[in-house]
Coordinates of C-alpha atoms and ligand atoms in Angstrom, one line a residue:
M101 CA -16.4 33.7 53.1
T102 CA -18.3 32.6 49.8
K103 CA -17.7 30.0 47.4
I104 CA -17.2 30.2 43.6
D105 CA -19.2 28.8 41.1
V106 CA -18.2 27.1 37.8
L107 CA -19.6 27.0 34.5
L108 CA -18.1 24.6 31.6
G109 CA -18.9 22.8 28.5
L110 CA -19.2 19.1 29.0
Q111 CA -19.0 18.0 25.2
W112 CA -16.3 19.2 22.7
G113 CA -17.2 22.9 23.0
D114 CA -19.5 24.9 21.2
E115 CA -22.5 23.9 23.8
G116 CA -23.5 27.8 24.1
K117 CA -21.6 28.9 27.2
G118 CA -21.3 32.4 26.3
K119 CA -24.7 32.4 26.1
I120 CA -25.7 30.8 29.4
V121 CA -22.9 32.7 31.2
D122 CA -24.4 36.1 30.0
V123 CA -28.2 35.0 31.4
L124 CA -26.5 33.8 35.0
T125 CA -24.2 37.3 35.1
P126 CA -26.8 39.2 36.6
A127 CA -26.8 37.0 39.6
Y128 CA -22.7 37.2 40.0
D129 CA -20.5 40.4 40.9
V130 CA -17.5 39.0 39.2
V131 CA -16.5 36.9 36.1
A132 CA -13.8 35.5 35.4
R133 CA -11.9 33.4 32.8
F134 CA -9.6 30.8 34.2
Q135 CA -7.9 28.8 31.2
G136 CA -7.9 28.8 27.4
G137 CA -7.5 31.7 25.1
P138 CA -8.4 33.0 21.9
N139 CA -9.2 29.6 20.3
A140 CA -12.8 30.0 22.5
G141 CA -15.5 31.9 20.7
H142 CA -18.4 32.8 23.0
T143 CA -21.1 34.1 21.1
L144 CA -23.9 36.2 23.5
E145 CA -26.9 37.2 21.2
F146 CA -29.1 40.1 22.5
N147 CA -31.0 43.3 21.3
G148 CA -30.9 41.7 17.7
M149 CA -26.9 41.6 17.8
K150 CA -24.5 39.0 17.9
H151 CA -21.2 39.4 19.8
V152 CA -18.4 36.7 19.9
L153 CA -15.8 37.1 22.7
H154 CA -12.7 35.0 22.7
I155 CA -10.5 36.2 25.7
I156 CA -12.8 38.6 27.6
P157 CA -15.3 37.3 30.1
S158 CA -18.8 37.0 28.9
G159 CA -19.9 39.4 31.8
I160 CA -18.3 42.5 29.9
F161 CA -21.5 43.6 28.5
H162 CA -22.9 44.1 32.2
Q163 CA -21.3 47.0 33.2
D164 CA -21.3 46.9 36.9
K165 CA -19.8 43.4 37.0
L166 CA -16.1 43.0 37.2
N167 CA -14.6 40.5 35.0
L168 CA -11.0 39.1 35.3
I169 CA -9.0 37.1 33.0
G170 CA -7.0 34.5 35.4
N171 CA -3.5 33.3 35.5
G172 CA -4.6 30.2 33.7
V173 CA -5.3 32.1 30.6
L174 CA -3.5 33.0 27.1
I175 CA -3.5 36.6 25.9
E176 CA -2.8 37.3 22.3
P177 CA -2.3 41.0 22.5
R178 CA -3.6 42.3 18.8
I179 CA -6.7 39.7 19.3
F180 CA -7.3 41.4 22.8
R181 CA -7.4 44.9 21.1
Q182 CA -9.4 44.1 18.3
E183 CA -12.0 42.6 20.9
I184 CA -11.7 45.5 23.1
E185 CA -12.4 47.8 20.0
G186 CA -15.3 45.4 18.8
I187 CA -17.0 46.0 22.1
A188 CA -16.0 49.7 22.5
E189 CA -18.1 50.2 19.0
K190 CA -20.8 49.1 20.8
G191 CA -20.5 51.3 23.8
V192 CA -18.6 49.2 26.4
D193 CA -15.7 51.0 27.8
A194 CA -14.0 47.9 29.4
T195 CA -11.1 49.6 30.8
K196 CA -13.7 50.1 33.6
N197 CA -14.5 46.6 34.6
L198 CA -11.9 44.6 33.2
F199 CA -9.0 43.2 35.0
V200 CA -5.8 40.9 33.8
S201 CA -3.7 38.6 35.9
K202 CA 0.0 39.3 35.8
K203 CA 0.9 35.7 35.7
A204 CA -1.4 35.3 32.5
H205 CA 0.6 34.0 29.7
L206 CA 1.2 35.9 26.5
I207 CA 0.8 34.5 22.8
L208 CA 3.8 35.6 20.7
P209 CA 3.3 36.0 16.8
T210 CA 6.0 33.1 16.8
H211 CA 3.8 31.0 18.8
R212 CA 1.0 31.3 16.5
M213 CA 3.8 30.2 13.5
M214 CA 4.7 27.4 16.0
D215 CA 1.1 26.1 15.8
A216 CA 1.1 26.2 12.0
A217 CA 4.6 24.6 11.8
N218 CA 3.4 21.8 14.3
E219 CA 0.3 21.2 12.4
Q220 CA 2.0 20.9 9.3
A221 CA 4.5 18.3 10.4
K222 CA 1.7 16.1 11.9
G223 CA 0.4 15.8 8.4
N224 CA -2.9 13.3 8.3
S225 CA -2.6 13.0 12.0
K226 CA -3.1 16.9 12.5
I227 CA -5.4 17.9 15.6
G228 CA -7.3 20.6 13.9
S229 CA -6.2 23.4 16.0
T230 CA -7.8 26.7 15.8
L231 CA -3.9 28.3 15.0
K232 CA -4.3 31.0 17.8
G233 CA -0.7 29.7 19.2
I234 CA -2.4 27.8 21.7
G235 CA -0.4 24.8 22.5
P236 CA 2.9 26.4 21.8
A237 CA 2.3 29.1 24.5
Y238 CA 1.4 26.5 27.3
T239 CA 4.3 24.4 25.9
D240 CA 6.5 27.4 26.9
K241 CA 4.6 27.8 29.9
I242 CA 5.3 24.5 31.2
A243 CA 8.7 24.5 30.0
R244 CA 9.5 27.7 31.9
N245 CA 10.1 29.9 28.8
G246 CA 7.2 31.7 28.6
I247 CA 6.6 35.5 28.9
R248 CA 3.8 37.0 31.0
V249 CA 1.8 40.0 31.1
G250 CA 3.5 41.4 34.4
D251 CA 6.7 40.9 32.3
T252 CA 6.0 43.3 30.0
L253 CA 6.6 45.9 32.3
A254 CA 10.1 44.7 33.0
S255 CA 13.3 46.4 31.4
D256 CA 14.5 43.3 30.1
F257 CA 10.9 42.5 28.1
R258 CA 12.0 43.2 24.8
E259 CA 15.4 40.8 25.3
R260 CA 13.0 38.0 26.4
Y261 CA 11.1 38.4 23.8
E262 CA 13.6 38.1 21.2
L263 CA 15.2 35.1 22.8
L264 CA 11.9 33.4 22.6
K265 CA 11.1 34.6 18.9
V266 CA 15.0 33.2 18.2
Q267 CA 14.0 29.9 19.6
H268 CA 10.6 29.2 17.7
L269 CA 12.1 30.4 14.5
R270 CA 15.0 27.8 15.0
M271 CA 12.5 25.0 16.1
A272 CA 10.5 26.0 12.9
Q273 CA 13.4 25.5 10.6
T274 CA 14.0 22.3 11.9
L275 CA 10.7 21.3 10.9
G276 CA 11.3 22.4 7.6
F277 CA 8.6 25.0 7.7
D278 CA 8.2 27.9 5.2
V279 CA 8.7 31.1 7.7
A280 CA 8.8 33.7 4.7
A281 CA 5.6 32.3 3.2
F282 CA 3.7 32.4 7.1
R283 CA 1.3 34.9 7.3
I284 CA -1.2 35.8 9.8
D285 CA -4.2 37.7 8.7
G286 CA -2.5 38.4 5.3
M287 CA 0.8 39.8 7.2
T288 CA 4.3 38.4 7.2
L289 CA 6.1 37.5 10.8
D290 CA 7.5 40.8 10.9
E291 CA 4.5 42.8 10.1
Y292 CA 2.5 40.9 12.6
E293 CA 5.1 41.6 15.1
N294 CA 4.5 45.6 14.6
V295 CA 1.0 45.1 15.1
W296 CA 1.4 42.9 17.8
M297 CA 3.8 45.2 19.4
E298 CA 1.5 48.2 19.2
S299 CA -1.2 46.2 20.7
L300 CA 0.3 45.4 24.0
E301 CA -0.1 49.3 24.5
T302 CA -3.8 48.9 24.6
L303 CA -3.3 45.8 27.2
K304 CA -1.1 47.9 29.2
R305 CA -3.9 50.3 29.4
F306 CA -5.7 47.7 31.6
R307 CA -5.5 47.0 35.2
F308 CA -3.0 44.4 35.8
V309 CA -3.5 42.5 39.2
N310 CA -2.1 39.9 41.2
S311 CA -5.3 37.8 40.6
E312 CA -5.1 35.3 43.0
Y313 CA -5.1 37.7 45.8
F314 CA -7.9 39.6 43.8
I315 CA -10.3 36.8 43.6
N316 CA -10.1 35.2 47.0
Q317 CA -10.3 38.7 48.3
C318 CA -13.4 38.9 46.4
L319 CA -14.9 35.8 48.1
R320 CA -14.0 37.3 51.5
E321 CA -16.2 40.3 50.7
D322 CA -18.9 37.7 49.7
K323 CA -18.9 39.0 46.3
K324 CA -20.6 36.1 43.9
V325 CA -18.1 34.8 41.6
L326 CA -18.4 33.0 38.3
A327 CA -15.6 31.2 36.6
E328 CA -16.2 30.7 32.9
G329 CA -14.9 27.7 31.4
A330 CA -13.6 28.1 27.5
Q331 CA -13.6 24.7 25.4
A332 CA -14.8 21.9 27.3
M333 CA -14.4 18.9 29.2
M334 CA -13.8 16.1 26.4
L335 CA -11.0 18.6 25.0
D336 CA -9.2 18.8 28.4
I337 CA -5.5 17.9 28.3
D338 CA -5.8 14.9 30.9
F339 CA -9.2 13.5 30.8
G340 CA -10.2 14.4 26.9
T341 CA -9.4 12.7 23.8
Y342 CA -5.9 13.0 23.9
P343 CA -4.3 14.2 21.5
F344 CA -7.0 15.6 19.8
V345 CA -7.5 17.9 22.9
T346 CA -6.8 21.7 23.8
S347 CA -3.7 22.1 25.7
S348 CA -5.4 23.2 29.2
N349 CA -7.1 21.6 31.9
T350 CA -11.0 22.8 31.1
I351 CA -12.3 20.9 33.9
T352 CA -13.4 22.1 37.6
A353 CA -10.1 21.5 39.0
G354 CA -8.9 23.8 36.2
V355 CA -10.4 26.7 38.4
C356 CA -8.3 26.0 41.2
T357 CA -5.0 26.2 39.1
G358 CA -6.4 29.1 36.6
L359 CA -7.7 31.2 39.5
G360 CA -5.7 30.4 42.7
V361 CA -8.4 29.1 44.6
A362 CA -8.5 26.3 47.0
P363 CA -10.7 22.9 45.8
T364 CA -12.9 23.7 49.1
A365 CA -14.0 27.2 47.5
I366 CA -15.7 25.6 44.6
G367 CA -19.5 25.9 44.9
K368 CA -22.1 24.8 42.0
V369 CA -21.0 23.4 39.1
M370 CA -22.9 24.1 36.4
G371 CA -22.6 21.8 33.0
I372 CA -23.7 22.8 29.9
T373 CA -24.5 20.2 26.9
K374 CA -26.3 20.6 23.6
A375 CA -29.3 18.5 23.1
Y376 CA -27.3 16.8 20.6
C377 CA -23.7 16.9 20.4
T378 CA -21.0 18.7 18.0
R379 CA -17.4 18.5 17.5
V380 CA -15.3 20.9 15.5
G381 CA -11.6 19.6 14.4
A382 CA -10.1 15.9 14.0
G383 CA -10.7 13.2 16.6
P384 CA -13.1 10.8 17.8
F385 CA -16.9 11.2 18.2
P386 CA -19.0 7.9 18.4
T387 CA -22.1 9.1 17.9
E388 CA -21.0 11.4 14.9
L389 CA -24.0 11.1 12.0
F390 CA -22.9 11.4 8.5
D391 CA -26.4 11.2 6.9
E392 CA -28.8 13.4 6.1
T393 CA -29.9 14.0 9.8
G394 CA -26.3 14.7 10.4
R395 CA -26.5 17.5 7.8
R396 CA -29.5 19.0 9.1
L397 CA -28.2 19.4 12.5
C398 CA -25.7 21.2 11.2
E399 CA -27.8 23.6 8.8
L400 CA -30.6 24.0 11.5
G401 CA -28.3 24.8 14.2
H402 CA -26.0 26.9 12.4
E403 CA -23.0 24.8 13.5
Y404 CA -19.8 26.7 12.2
G405 CA -17.2 27.7 14.4
A406 CA -17.6 31.0 15.9
T407 CA -13.4 31.3 15.9
T408 CA -12.7 29.4 12.8
G409 CA -16.1 29.4 10.5
R410 CA -15.3 25.8 10.1
P411 CA -18.3 23.5 9.6
R412 CA -19.1 21.5 12.8
R413 CA -19.2 17.6 12.8
C414 CA -22.7 16.7 14.2
G415 CA -24.3 13.8 16.1
W416 CA -26.6 12.3 18.8
I417 CA -25.9 13.5 22.4
D418 CA -23.6 10.8 24.1
L419 CA -24.7 10.0 27.3
P420 CA -21.4 8.0 28.4
A421 CA -19.0 10.5 27.7
L422 CA -21.6 13.3 29.3
R423 CA -21.6 10.9 32.4
Y424 CA -17.7 10.8 32.6
A425 CA -18.0 14.4 32.3
C426 CA -20.6 14.8 35.4
M427 CA -18.0 12.6 37.2
I428 CA -14.7 14.3 36.5
N429 CA -16.2 17.9 37.1
G430 CA -18.7 17.3 39.8
V431 CA -21.3 18.9 37.9
T432 CA -24.4 19.9 40.4
E433 CA -26.6 21.2 37.7
L434 CA -27.3 20.7 34.2
Y435 CA -28.0 23.3 31.5
V436 CA -29.5 21.8 27.9
T437 CA -28.9 24.0 25.0
K438 CA -30.4 23.7 21.3
P439 CA -33.2 21.3 21.4
D440 CA -35.2 23.7 19.3
V441 CA -32.6 22.6 16.4
M442 CA -34.7 19.1 16.2
N443 CA -38.0 20.5 16.4
D444 CA -39.0 18.9 13.2
F445 CA -37.0 15.4 13.7
D446 CA -39.6 12.7 13.7
T447 CA -37.5 10.6 15.9
V448 CA -34.5 11.6 18.2
C449 CA -31.7 9.5 19.4
M450 CA -29.6 9.2 22.5
C451 CA -26.5 7.3 22.7
T452 CA -26.8 5.6 26.4
S453 CA -23.6 3.1 26.0
Y454 CA -21.1 1.9 23.8
E455 CA -20.3 -1.5 22.0
I456 CA -16.8 -2.3 21.6
E457 CA -15.5 -5.3 19.9
G458 CA -18.5 -6.8 20.6
R459 CA -19.0 -5.9 24.5
R460 CA -21.0 -3.1 26.3
T461 CA -19.4 -0.9 27.9
D462 CA -20.3 2.4 29.8
E463 CA -17.1 3.5 30.4
I464 CA -14.7 5.8 28.2
P465 CA -12.2 3.4 27.1
F466 CA -8.5 4.4 27.0
E467 CA -8.3 3.2 23.4
Y468 CA -11.3 6.0 22.7
N469 CA -9.0 7.2 19.5
T470 CA -8.1 3.7 18.0
V471 CA -11.1 1.3 18.1
Q472 CA -14.3 0.9 16.7
I473 CA -16.9 2.4 18.8
D474 CA -20.7 1.5 18.0
P475 CA -23.2 3.6 19.9
V476 CA -26.0 2.0 21.5
L477 CA -28.9 4.1 20.8
T478 CA -32.3 4.6 22.7
S479 CA -34.9 6.6 20.2
F480 CA -37.6 9.0 21.3
E481 CA -40.5 10.3 19.3
G482 CA -40.1 13.7 18.0
W483 CA -41.8 16.7 19.7
K484 CA -42.6 18.2 16.3
Q485 CA -43.2 21.3 17.4
E486 CA -42.1 25.0 17.6
L487 CA -40.8 26.0 20.7
Q488 CA -40.6 29.6 20.4
G489 CA -42.7 31.5 22.3
I490 CA -42.7 29.2 25.1
T491 CA -41.9 31.0 28.3
E492 CA -42.2 28.1 31.2
Y493 CA -40.1 24.9 31.4
G494 CA -43.7 23.2 32.4
K495 CA -45.0 24.3 29.1
L496 CA -42.5 22.4 26.8
P497 CA -43.8 19.6 25.0
E498 CA -44.5 16.6 26.9
K499 CA -42.2 14.5 24.2
L500 CA -39.5 16.7 24.8
Q501 CA -39.7 16.7 28.5
R502 CA -39.6 12.9 28.4
Y503 CA -36.4 13.3 26.6
L504 CA -34.8 16.0 29.4
A505 CA -35.9 13.8 32.0
A506 CA -34.1 10.7 30.3
I507 CA -30.7 12.9 30.2
E508 CA -31.5 13.7 34.1
E509 CA -32.0 9.9 34.9
Q510 CA -29.1 8.8 32.8
T511 CA -26.5 11.2 34.4
G512 CA -28.1 11.4 37.9
V513 CA -27.8 15.4 37.6
R514 CA -30.7 17.4 37.7
I515 CA -31.5 20.2 34.7
A516 CA -31.7 23.6 36.0
A517 CA -32.8 25.1 32.7
V518 CA -33.0 24.6 29.0
S519 CA -32.4 27.2 26.2
I520 CA -34.4 27.4 23.2
S521 CA -33.2 29.9 21.2
P522 CA -30.1 32.2 20.8
D523 CA -31.6 34.9 22.5
R524 CA -31.0 35.7 26.4
K525 CA -34.5 35.9 27.1
D526 CA -35.3 32.2 25.9
V527 CA -33.6 30.3 28.8
L528 CA -36.1 28.3 30.8
F529 CA -35.3 27.3 34.4
K530 CA -37.0 24.5 36.0
Ligands
IMP144 P1 -6.4 24.3 19.8 O1 -6.8 24.5 21.4 O2 -6.7 25.9 19.0 O3 -5.0 24.2 19.5 O4 -7.3 23.2 19.1 C1 -7.2 22.1 19.6 C2 -8.4 21.3 19.4 O5 -9.5 22.1 20.2 C3 -9.2 21.5 18.0 O6 -9.8 20.3 17.6 C4 -9.9 22.5 18.2 O7 -11.2 22.5 16.9 C5 -10.6 22.4 19.4 N1 -10.9 23.7 20.1 C6 -10.1 24.7 20.7 N2 -11.3 25.6 21.1 C7 -12.3 25.3 20.8 C8 -13.5 25.9 21.3 O8 -13.5 27.2 22.2 N3 -14.5 25.1 20.8 C9 -14.5 24.0 20.5 N4 -13.5 23.6 19.8 C10 -12.5 24.0 20.3

């Protein structure tokens, strides 16, 4: 029996996971998503075209690969349909190689409404959710009220749907939320519900599977399986910067619960980090830059959310957070993305530890959200060189190689590859 390899983001998301999965996919037979939902936006660029995937695994553009949406994922049928139509326009018929777990939970229109209602009720302490209904749908899953993909085939599906919807409407009323004024993509709740129900029919054209058997069978047949993480380590519900997190386990352990594989079946753990750091939405970010350098990272790195279009907050790479991510996830190799964004920088910095109330620490404190954290920075001379056209890791500028070596030394994990442009071809393996 072969093992399942894992690929995940080690920061606050948007590390370029979609692109790295896409590059690695030729070596795999199956790509599986294990958590998250349409809050994710995995951007792939090839042949001069850009594709953003939200729920569908990034292996979908390789037609000979199987793709699985696991039990830990949330599906919003209308967003799913839009994605299916989007890739169909690019000539991909996903019905052939995309499988959906019967146990994956559905995001109802009223989950999306509840996301907006909860955020509104939080006022100034809002999370900055993508408002795709993630928190409320996972809440219903844990509270044992959720509706799963397989339930859509049951005769009492509509009844269960209505029951849950009524509950949500009552909760919204309690929160003083104006349901009549609420819109999703310009549609009222009733209008959106019609589109949502129609979209369920698209979802039903796909093969619903008992995904835990499906994936274990693949491993038994020695198929190579890649688990594709969404969001990232620092947004994990347990170990992220709670409550400014998403509502799922984004870490390696989430692969076990989100696909039904045993911990002993985990193989390589590939962690993705940008050469700097970004965060979208609210919450602590010790290395955030509020100056011209931060603005340059945002502009040069095109740091705008793939799902929401919001500008991302930018700062230096944060090694205490990265070491924490390597520890929690058992990262076996690192992939570093976007050093090219800093090609023109005179100086590039990395945060090697934190100073909190005059005390140095290498750990992520429990009080991450409430104390003042000053990053202790080490500076490196910028490499001041275009990277485009470089085709080998060893030919990268020496100063950049020194910067990368420092990341390896600080984390104790070797770098497997560096990505120097959005294009598939520009991933240089070491
Ligand atoms: P939610 O998961 O949509 O409720 O959002 C919770 C927090 O996670 C917010 O700060 C979002 O900006 C952030 N978030 C959720 N999904 C992603 C992602 O795929 N990339 C980056 N940030 C995300």
